[in-house]
Coordinates of C-alpha atoms and ligand atoms in Angstrom, one line a residue:
Q230 CA -21.0 15.8 -14.8
P231 CA -22.0 11.9 -14.0
Q232 CA -24.0 9.9 -17.0
K233 CA -26.9 7.6 -16.1
V234 CA -25.7 4.8 -18.6
L235 CA -27.2 1.7 -19.7
V236 CA -25.4 -0.9 -20.3
C237 CA -26.5 -3.6 -22.2
G238 CA -24.4 -7.0 -21.7
G239 CA -23.0 -5.2 -19.0
A240 CA -22.7 -8.8 -17.3
G241 CA -20.3 -10.0 -20.1
Y242 CA -16.7 -10.4 -20.1
I243 CA -15.6 -6.4 -21.8
G244 CA -19.5 -5.4 -20.3
S245 CA -18.6 -5.9 -16.9
H246 CA -15.0 -4.6 -17.1
M247 CA -17.0 -1.2 -18.4
V248 CA -19.5 -1.2 -15.5
R249 CA -16.6 -0.9 -12.9
A250 CA -15.2 1.8 -15.2
L251 CA -18.1 3.5 -15.1
M252 CA -18.4 3.3 -11.1
R253 CA -14.8 4.1 -11.1
A254 CA -15.6 7.3 -12.9
G255 CA -18.4 8.5 -10.8
H256 CA -20.9 7.3 -13.6
L257 CA -24.7 5.7 -12.9
P258 CA -24.3 2.3 -14.9
V259 CA -27.7 0.3 -14.9
V260 CA -26.9 -3.1 -16.6
F261 CA -29.3 -4.8 -19.2
D262 CA -28.6 -8.4 -19.7
N263 CA -30.2 -11.9 -20.3
L264 CA -27.4 -13.8 -18.8
S265 CA -27.4 -16.1 -21.7
T266 CA -23.6 -16.0 -20.8
G267 CA -23.0 -13.2 -18.7
H268 CA -22.3 -13.6 -15.1
L269 CA -24.8 -11.5 -12.6
E270 CA -21.6 -11.7 -9.8
S271 CA -19.3 -9.7 -12.2
I272 CA -21.8 -6.5 -11.8
G273 CA -20.9 -5.7 -8.6
Q274 CA -23.3 -3.2 -6.7
A275 CA -24.6 -2.2 -10.1
E276 CA -28.4 -2.4 -10.8
F277 CA -29.3 -4.6 -13.1
V278 CA -32.3 -5.5 -15.1
R279 CA -32.7 -8.7 -16.5
G280 CA -33.9 -8.7 -20.1
D281 CA -33.4 -9.2 -23.8
L282 CA -33.3 -6.9 -26.9
L283 CA -35.6 -8.9 -28.5
D284 CA -38.2 -8.4 -26.2
M285 CA -39.7 -5.0 -27.0
Q286 CA -41.6 -4.6 -24.0
A287 CA -39.0 -5.1 -21.5
L288 CA -36.7 -2.7 -23.6
R289 CA -39.6 0.0 -23.1
R290 CA -39.8 -0.8 -19.3
V291 CA -36.5 -0.3 -18.9
F292 CA -36.5 3.1 -20.8
G293 CA -39.7 4.1 -19.1
E294 CA -38.2 3.6 -15.8
Y295 CA -35.4 5.2 -15.9
C296 CA -33.7 8.7 -18.2
F297 CA -30.7 7.3 -19.5
D298 CA -27.9 10.2 -21.1
A299 CA -26.5 7.3 -23.6
V300 CA -26.5 3.9 -23.9
M301 CA -23.0 1.3 -24.2
H302 CA -24.4 -2.0 -26.5
F303 CA -22.4 -4.7 -25.8
S304 CA -24.9 -7.4 -26.2
A305 CA -24.5 -9.7 -28.9
K306 CA -23.0 -12.9 -30.0
S307 CA -19.7 -12.4 -31.0
L308 CA -17.9 -16.0 -32.0
V309 CA -16.5 -16.4 -35.4
G310 CA -16.9 -20.1 -36.1
E311 CA -20.2 -20.4 -34.4
S312 CA -21.6 -17.4 -36.8
V313 CA -20.7 -19.2 -39.8
V314 CA -22.5 -22.7 -38.4
H315 CA -25.5 -20.5 -37.1
P316 CA -25.6 -17.1 -39.3
A317 CA -29.5 -17.0 -38.0
L318 CA -28.6 -16.6 -34.6
Y319 CA -26.4 -13.6 -35.7
Y320 CA -28.6 -11.8 -37.6
T321 CA -31.3 -12.2 -35.3
N322 CA -29.2 -10.9 -32.2
N323 CA -27.3 -8.7 -33.5
V324 CA -28.8 -6.9 -36.1
T325 CA -32.6 -7.4 -35.4
G326 CA -31.8 -6.7 -31.4
T327 CA -30.0 -3.5 -31.7
C328 CA -33.0 -2.2 -34.2
N329 CA -35.1 -2.6 -31.4
L330 CA -32.7 -1.2 -29.3
L331 CA -32.7 2.0 -31.4
E332 CA -36.3 1.6 -31.9
A333 CA -36.4 1.9 -27.7
M334 CA -33.6 4.8 -27.7
R335 CA -35.5 7.1 -30.5
E336 CA -39.3 6.4 -28.5
S337 CA -37.7 7.9 -25.3
G338 CA -35.6 10.1 -26.5
V339 CA -32.1 8.9 -25.8
G340 CA -29.5 10.1 -28.5
R341 CA -26.3 8.5 -27.7
L342 CA -24.9 5.3 -28.2
V343 CA -21.7 3.4 -27.8
F344 CA -21.3 0.2 -30.0
S345 CA -19.1 -2.7 -29.7
S346 CA -17.8 -3.5 -33.6
T347 CA -15.2 -5.2 -34.4
A348 CA -12.0 -5.7 -36.6
A349 CA -14.1 -8.4 -38.3
V350 CA -15.7 -6.0 -40.4
Y351 CA -12.5 -5.9 -42.9
G352 CA -12.4 -9.4 -43.8
D353 CA -9.2 -10.0 -44.8
P354 CA -7.3 -7.2 -45.2
Q355 CA -4.5 -7.1 -47.4
A356 CA -2.5 -4.2 -45.5
P357 CA -0.4 -5.0 -42.5
V358 CA -2.1 -2.3 -40.6
I359 CA -5.7 -1.5 -40.5
A360 CA -7.5 2.2 -40.7
E361 CA -10.8 2.9 -40.3
D362 CA -11.0 3.8 -44.2
H363 CA -10.0 0.5 -45.3
P364 CA -12.7 -1.0 -47.5
C365 CA -15.1 -3.6 -45.2
L366 CA -15.8 -6.6 -46.9
P367 CA -16.5 -9.0 -43.6
V368 CA -15.8 -12.8 -44.6
N369 CA -18.1 -14.3 -42.0
P370 CA -21.7 -13.7 -40.4
Y371 CA -20.1 -12.2 -37.2
G372 CA -18.4 -9.5 -39.0
R373 CA -21.4 -9.0 -41.8
S374 CA -23.9 -8.3 -38.6
K375 CA -21.8 -5.8 -37.0
L376 CA -21.2 -3.7 -40.3
M377 CA -25.2 -4.2 -41.0
V378 CA -25.1 -2.0 -37.4
E379 CA -22.7 0.5 -38.0
T380 CA -24.8 1.0 -41.4
M381 CA -27.8 1.3 -39.4
L382 CA -26.6 4.1 -37.1
A383 CA -25.0 6.2 -40.0
D384 CA -28.8 6.0 -41.3
H385 CA -29.7 6.8 -37.9
A386 CA -27.5 9.9 -37.6
A387 CA -28.4 11.5 -40.8
A388 CA -32.0 10.9 -40.3
Y389 CA -33.0 11.0 -36.5
G390 CA -29.5 13.1 -35.3
L391 CA -28.2 10.0 -33.1
R392 CA -25.1 10.4 -32.1
S393 CA -23.1 6.9 -31.9
V394 CA -19.3 6.1 -31.6
S395 CA -18.3 2.8 -32.8
L396 CA -15.7 0.8 -31.8
R397 CA -13.9 -1.6 -33.8
Y398 CA -12.0 -3.9 -31.0
F399 CA -9.2 -5.6 -32.2
N400 CA -8.4 -8.7 -30.2
A401 CA -9.9 -7.8 -26.6
A402 CA -7.6 -9.8 -23.4
G403 CA -6.8 -9.6 -20.3
A404 CA -8.5 -8.9 -16.9
D405 CA -9.0 -5.9 -14.2
E406 CA -5.7 -5.5 -12.0
D407 CA -8.3 -5.2 -9.1
G408 CA -9.3 -8.8 -9.5
G409 CA -12.4 -10.6 -9.3
I410 CA -13.5 -10.4 -12.8
G411 CA -12.3 -12.4 -15.8
E412 CA -12.7 -13.7 -19.1
A413 CA -15.2 -16.7 -18.9
H414 CA -17.2 -18.5 -21.4
S415 CA -18.5 -21.9 -21.4
P416 CA -17.6 -23.7 -23.6
E417 CA -14.5 -21.3 -24.3
T418 CA -13.4 -20.5 -27.6
H419 CA -10.6 -17.7 -27.2
L420 CA -7.0 -18.1 -27.8
L421 CA -5.6 -16.7 -24.5
P422 CA -8.2 -18.0 -22.3
N423 CA -7.6 -21.5 -23.9
V424 CA -4.0 -21.1 -23.6
L425 CA -3.7 -20.1 -19.7
L426 CA -6.6 -23.2 -19.3
A427 CA -4.4 -25.3 -20.9
A428 CA -1.5 -23.8 -18.5
L429 CA -3.7 -25.3 -15.8
G430 CA -3.5 -28.7 -17.0
R431 CA -8.1 -27.8 -17.3
N432 CA -8.2 -28.9 -21.0
D433 CA -6.7 -31.4 -23.3
G434 CA -4.2 -28.5 -24.4
L435 CA -3.7 -25.8 -26.8
K436 CA -5.3 -26.8 -30.2
I437 CA -3.6 -24.5 -32.7
F438 CA -6.4 -24.0 -35.6
G439 CA -3.7 -24.0 -38.4
D440 CA -0.1 -23.2 -39.3
D441 CA -0.3 -23.0 -43.0
Y442 CA -1.5 -19.5 -43.1
T443 CA 0.5 -16.8 -45.5
T444 CA 2.1 -15.3 -41.9
P445 CA 5.8 -15.1 -40.8
D446 CA 5.4 -18.7 -38.5
G447 CA 2.0 -19.8 -40.4
T448 CA -0.3 -19.4 -37.4
C449 CA -2.9 -16.6 -37.4
V450 CA -1.9 -13.1 -35.9
R451 CA -3.9 -10.9 -34.2
D452 CA -3.6 -7.5 -31.7
Y453 CA -5.0 -7.8 -28.5
I454 CA -6.0 -5.3 -27.0
H455 CA -6.7 -5.0 -23.1
V456 CA -10.1 -5.0 -21.5
T457 CA -9.2 -1.7 -19.3
D458 CA -7.1 0.4 -22.1
L459 CA -11.2 -1.0 -24.0
C460 CA -13.0 0.8 -21.2
S461 CA -11.0 4.1 -21.2
A462 CA -11.7 4.3 -25.1
H463 CA -15.6 4.2 -23.8
L464 CA -15.4 6.4 -21.1
A465 CA -13.6 8.7 -23.8
A466 CA -16.4 7.9 -26.6
L467 CA -19.3 9.4 -23.9
E468 CA -17.2 12.6 -23.6
Y469 CA -16.5 12.6 -27.2
M470 CA -20.6 12.6 -28.3
T471 CA -21.1 15.6 -26.1
L472 CA -19.2 17.8 -28.8
H473 CA -19.4 16.1 -31.9
A474 CA -22.9 14.8 -33.7
G475 CA -22.9 12.2 -36.3
A476 CA -21.9 8.5 -36.4
A477 CA -18.1 8.3 -35.6
V478 CA -16.1 4.6 -36.5
F479 CA -12.8 4.3 -34.7
N480 CA -10.3 1.0 -34.4
L481 CA -9.0 -0.2 -30.8
G482 CA -6.0 -1.9 -31.0
N483 CA -2.5 -1.7 -29.9
G484 CA -1.0 -1.4 -33.8
N485 CA 1.4 -4.5 -32.9
G486 CA 0.6 -8.1 -34.7
F487 CA 1.0 -11.5 -32.2
S488 CA 1.2 -15.0 -33.8
V489 CA -0.8 -17.8 -32.1
R490 CA 2.8 -19.2 -31.9
E491 CA 3.8 -15.9 -30.2
I492 CA 1.4 -15.9 -28.0
L493 CA 1.8 -19.3 -26.4
D494 CA 5.6 -18.7 -26.0
A495 CA 4.5 -15.4 -24.4
A496 CA 2.2 -17.8 -22.1
C497 CA 4.6 -20.0 -21.0
R498 CA 7.1 -17.5 -20.3
V499 CA 4.5 -15.7 -18.2
T500 CA 3.4 -18.8 -16.2
G501 CA 6.4 -20.8 -16.2
V502 CA 4.5 -23.8 -17.7
D503 CA 5.5 -26.1 -20.5
I504 CA 2.2 -25.5 -22.4
P505 CA 0.8 -28.7 -24.1
F506 CA -0.1 -28.3 -27.8
T507 CA -1.5 -29.6 -30.9
V508 CA -1.8 -28.4 -34.5
E509 CA -5.0 -28.9 -36.4
G510 CA -6.9 -27.9 -38.9
R511 CA -8.1 -24.3 -39.6
R512 CA -11.0 -23.2 -38.1
A513 CA -13.4 -21.8 -40.4
G514 CA -13.9 -18.2 -41.2
D515 CA -10.4 -16.9 -40.0
P516 CA -8.6 -13.7 -41.7
P517 CA -4.8 -14.6 -41.3
M518 CA -3.9 -11.6 -39.8
L519 CA -5.6 -8.5 -38.2
V520 CA -4.1 -5.5 -36.9
A521 CA -5.1 -1.7 -36.0
D522 CA -3.9 1.2 -37.3
A523 CA -5.2 3.1 -34.3
A524 CA -4.2 6.1 -34.7
R525 CA -7.4 7.8 -35.5
A526 CA -8.7 6.7 -31.7
R527 CA -5.8 8.1 -30.2
T528 CA -6.1 11.6 -32.1
A529 CA -10.1 12.4 -31.7
L530 CA -10.8 10.7 -28.4
G531 CA -7.2 11.0 -27.0
W532 CA -7.1 7.8 -26.0
T533 CA -3.5 6.3 -24.8
P534 CA -3.0 1.8 -24.1
V535 CA -1.4 1.5 -21.3
Y536 CA -1.1 -2.1 -21.9
T537 CA 1.0 -2.1 -24.6
D538 CA 3.3 -5.1 -23.5
I539 CA 1.8 -8.4 -24.5
D540 CA 3.3 -10.2 -21.4
R541 CA 1.5 -7.8 -19.0
I542 CA -1.5 -8.9 -20.6
I543 CA -1.4 -12.4 -20.4
E544 CA 0.0 -11.5 -16.8
T545 CA -3.4 -10.1 -16.0
A546 CA -5.2 -12.7 -17.7
W547 CA -3.1 -15.2 -15.9
R548 CA -3.8 -13.7 -12.4
W549 CA -7.2 -13.9 -12.7
H550 CA -7.1 -17.9 -14.5
S551 CA -5.2 -19.2 -12.1
D552 CA -7.3 -18.0 -9.0
Q553 CA -10.5 -19.2 -10.6
R554 CA -11.8 -22.7 -8.6
Y555 CA -13.8 -23.9 -11.2
Ligands
LIG830 N1 -7.3 -20.0 -31.9 C1 -6.8 -21.1 -31.5 N2 -6.9 -22.1 -30.7 C2 -8.0 -21.7 -29.6 C3 -8.6 -20.5 -30.4 C4 -7.8 -20.0 -31.1 O1 -5.2 -21.3 -32.5 O2 -8.2 -22.3 -28.8 C5 -6.9 -18.8 -32.8 C6 -7.7 -18.3 -34.0 O3 -7.9 -19.7 -35.1 C7 -7.4 -17.2 -34.1 C8 -6.7 -17.1 -33.2 O4 -6.4 -17.8 -32.4 O5 -6.8 -17.4 -35.2 C9 -7.5 -15.9 -32.2 O6 -8.8 -16.6 -32.2 P1 -9.9 -15.8 -31.1 O7 -11.2 -16.7 -30.9 O8 -9.4 -15.8 -29.6 O9 -10.1 -14.5 -31.4 P2 -10.8 -14.3 -32.9 O10 -9.6 -13.2 -33.5 O11 -11.7 -15.0 -33.8 O12 -11.9 -13.2 -32.8 C10 -11.8 -12.3 -31.7 C11 -13.4 -11.7 -31.2 C12 -14.2 -11.4 -32.8 C13 -13.4 -10.1 -32.9 C14 -11.9 -10.5 -33.2 C15 -11.4 -9.0 -33.8 O13 -14.0 -13.2 -30.6 O14 -15.4 -10.7 -31.5 O15 -11.6 -11.0 -32.6 O16 -10.4 -9.6 -34.4 F1 -14.1 -9.6 -34.0

């Protein structure tokens, strides 16, 4: 059954992959994006409405114009380091923006939402792998802003019957294999793009932020999950909400941790370049280790990530990055 889906933040890195996945699955996405970080050319033939979640009138207009079955919400500020320096930006965009979206949904009777949450809600977990019932004690304003939204969604389920699925992404990586879209932020702060830009000689080499963490090689460990696998989980979440009421929460990760040094080594293998790097001080807000137990998503959503090999994930990103003319 084709669904009309409002994709907030559909011009961004993960959102634009989702728009493509929705269209491939026969759904009808409408992108709502303020283009603050997104790229209009990445949404292909999808319908587009330029607008901001902080603009209630623009939101009411889009909900008045279309009859949506569901909303997917990717619009957010999402940089851990920036959130420590500019927390107001995070609370306004991520929390107030989502309050507005929920209000517009309520007014127009749209009762299903897939929300982009994050592993940052767990803070600095002590367990080697984290399941959803692990305590949520975020260590930066970004993680706190996302946890506030998850809390709002639980309250909206209880009071208004809103159905939602919050997907706690671990580290999104890679690019669609059919090409044309990838991860491009300006300035770039994410590890994998920065490693690949270093391989291309387009920055001053990779800066490793801290090698004195309590991890096997002293650099931070993360669980990298391919953007295409994130998208298949969102499609499954749409189905899930047709059967299940309430506010569900699922981790999305591969369950394998890779240190910054291991990512650098893998990128050297994939690119064939001896990538230059320096070791710098720690970046504020970074927890040492985040690795997912995603068993709940596998069972409840019937989700199986396809890109389980880190070299393959990096290859898809490399193919896109090395194709860019900058
Ligand atoms: N890193 C470097 N050098 C760089 C960039 C990053 O050493 O140039 C390190 C970071 O310090 C961190 C790791 O590589 O230890 C990963 O950093 P990213 O910036 O790529 O990703 P984060 O783990 O900080 O955050 C990402 C998303 C968040 C999400 C989080 C969940 O940006 O939105 O994953 O794990 F919450």
